[in-house]
Amino acid sequence: MSLFGASSGFGAGGSSVFGSATTDSHNPMKDVEVTSPPDDSISCLAFSPPAMPGNFLIGGSWANDVRCWEVQDNGQTVPKAQQMHTGPVLDVCWSDDGSKVFTASCDKTAKMWDLNSNQTMQIAQHEAPIRTVHWIKAPNYSCVMTGSWDKTLKFWDTRSPSPMMFLQLPERCYCADVVYPMAVVASAERGLIVYQLENQPSEFRRIDSPLKHQHRCVAIFKDKQNKPTGFALGSIEGRVAIHYINPPNPAKDNFTFKCHRSNGTNTATPQDIYAVNAISFHPVHGTLATVGSDGRFSFWDKDARTKLKTSEQLDQPITACCFNNNGNIFAYASSYDWSKGHEYYNPQKKNYIFLRNAAEELKPRNKK
C-alpha cells in the first residue's frame, strides 16, 4: 500500500495516554521527516513536474545550498544531489520537462542545474540579490524569469549571458508567481503588477494592493477550465487577499481573510499576528495551503470561504511549502525566519522538511 495513496493512515497521528505532554513539538503532526535537511533556514521548496516519473523535491536554504531528494512511494526520502551558490538561495523552480532546476540567490546570480549531468551554469545576473525565479513555457518561446531587489524583472533564454528583455519594477521584487499566460509580481511598498506572457511578456495591469502591510507571498489560482484567473496574496500581517483579475462582481468576488494569528478575538489579551510565509494551491482541488511564522499550516477552501484544517503548532516558524504534481503530498519546511530578530535565533535548533498525505484533507467539503 502506498504511503501517499488515498487509503493510508499516514499523517493521521496517534493520540497518547498523557495527551499533549508526550507530543514532539518539532513534529506535532507526526509527519514524515525528510532525511538530511539543510543546515540553515529553508527558504524554498519545489516538487518535480508531472512530465517526470516519480517525485523529486528541491529545497534551497540560507546555507547557500540547493538539495534534491527522491520521495519514494512508501514515504522514504533519498538525498540525491546538492549544489552550491556563494550566497543564500531564495527561490527554486523546475523546467517543465523536469530535466533542469533553476536557482536564485543573494549572490546576484541564477543558475541552471542539469540533473542528468549534475552540472550547474550561471544563466542570470542582477545588480542585487535575486528573490524569485520562474520557468516560462510559451508556444513560441521558453525562458527563465528572475525578479530582483535591483527593481527589475529579467527574462533569460539560458544560452545567452544577456537577458532577452527586462522590465522595470516600481520597487524591489518580494514575491512572484507564473502560470502561463499570466505572471504576477508583488514588490516593496505594496506594489502589485500582473503581466501577460503571450508572444512576449508585457505589463497587463497595476493593481492597488488589497492589503495594508508588506507583501510576503503570492500564488496564482486557476478556474474550472484550468486557466489562470486570479491570485492569493499574503502579507506580514496574518492576512491573505483573494483577488480575481476580471471578476463579474469585484466588490463581492474579491475578499481578504485573517490567518496565522493567536488568542482568537478576545479583546482583553492582545492578539499575536504573524507573517504568512507561503501560499500553495492544490493542483487537483484548487484549495490552498498557507504557512506562517506562528509555526502552523492551514488548509482553506476559497470558494466556500471556509477553513478546512489548521495544524498543531510547531516549535518554530514554517518558512515554505508546496504540493507534489498530483496533490497527494504536502511538503512544508520548519526553520527560523528571523521574524522576531536575532535574539530569537538559536543555532542549535535543527531545520526540518516534513511530508504529509494531502489527498483527503484538501478536498472541498460537500456542499450542503
mmCIF file with all atom_site columns, C-alpha atoms in Angstrom, residues 96 135-144 155-159 164:
data_model
loop_
_atom_site.group_PDB
_atom_site.id
_atom_site.type_symbol
_atom_site.label_atom_id
_atom_site.label_alt_id
_atom_site.label_comp_id
_atom_site.label_asym_id
_atom_site.label_entity_id
_atom_site.label_seq_id
_atom_site.pdbx_PDB_ins_code
_atom_site.Cartn_x
_atom_site.Cartn_y
_atom_site.Cartn_z
_atom_site.occupancy
_atom_site.B_iso_or_equiv
_atom_site.pdbx_formal_charge
_atom_site.auth_seq_id
_atom_site.auth_comp_id
_atom_site.auth_asym_id
_atom_site.auth_atom_id
_atom_site.pdbx_PDB_model_num
ATOM 1  C CA . ASP A 1 96  ? 8.514  21.754 -17.459 1.00 0.00 ? 96  ASP A CA 1
ATOM 2  C CA . TRP A 1 135 ? 10.329 28.921 -15.849 1.00 0.00 ? 135 TRP A CA 1
ATOM 3  C CA . ILE A 1 136 ? 8.038  30.190 -18.620 1.00 0.00 ? 136 ILE A CA 1
ATOM 4  C CA . LYS A 1 137 ? 6.982  27.757 -21.337 1.00 0.00 ? 137 LYS A CA 1
ATOM 5  C CA . ALA A 1 138 ? 5.084  29.532 -24.110 1.00 0.00 ? 138 ALA A CA 1
ATOM 6  C CA . PRO A 1 139 ? 4.166  28.090 -27.534 1.00 0.00 ? 139 PRO A CA 1
ATOM 7  C CA . ASN A 1 140 ? 6.691  30.380 -29.266 1.00 0.00 ? 140 ASN A CA 1
ATOM 8  C CA . TYR A 1 141 ? 9.400  30.793 -26.604 1.00 0.00 ? 141 TYR A CA 1
ATOM 9  C CA . SER A 1 142 ? 10.669 29.445 -23.326 1.00 0.00 ? 142 SER A CA 1
ATOM 10 C CA . CYS A 1 143 ? 12.718 31.363 -20.797 1.00 0.00 ? 143 CYS A CA 1
ATOM 11 C CA . VAL A 1 144 ? 13.555 31.939 -17.166 1.00 0.00 ? 144 VAL A CA 1
ATOM 12 C CA . PHE A 1 155 ? 13.895 37.189 -18.950 1.00 0.00 ? 155 PHE A CA 1
ATOM 13 C CA . TRP A 1 156 ? 16.702 34.793 -19.972 1.00 0.00 ? 156 TRP A CA 1
ATOM 14 C CA . ASP A 1 157 ? 16.847 32.163 -22.699 1.00 0.00 ? 157 ASP A CA 1
ATOM 15 C CA . THR A 1 158 ? 19.573 30.259 -20.700 1.00 0.00 ? 158 THR A CA 1
ATOM 16 C CA . ARG A 1 159 ? 22.057 30.265 -23.625 1.00 0.00 ? 159 ARG A CA 1
ATOM 17 C CA . MET A 1 164 ? 16.109 38.601 -23.841 1.00 0.00 ? 164 MET A CA 1
#
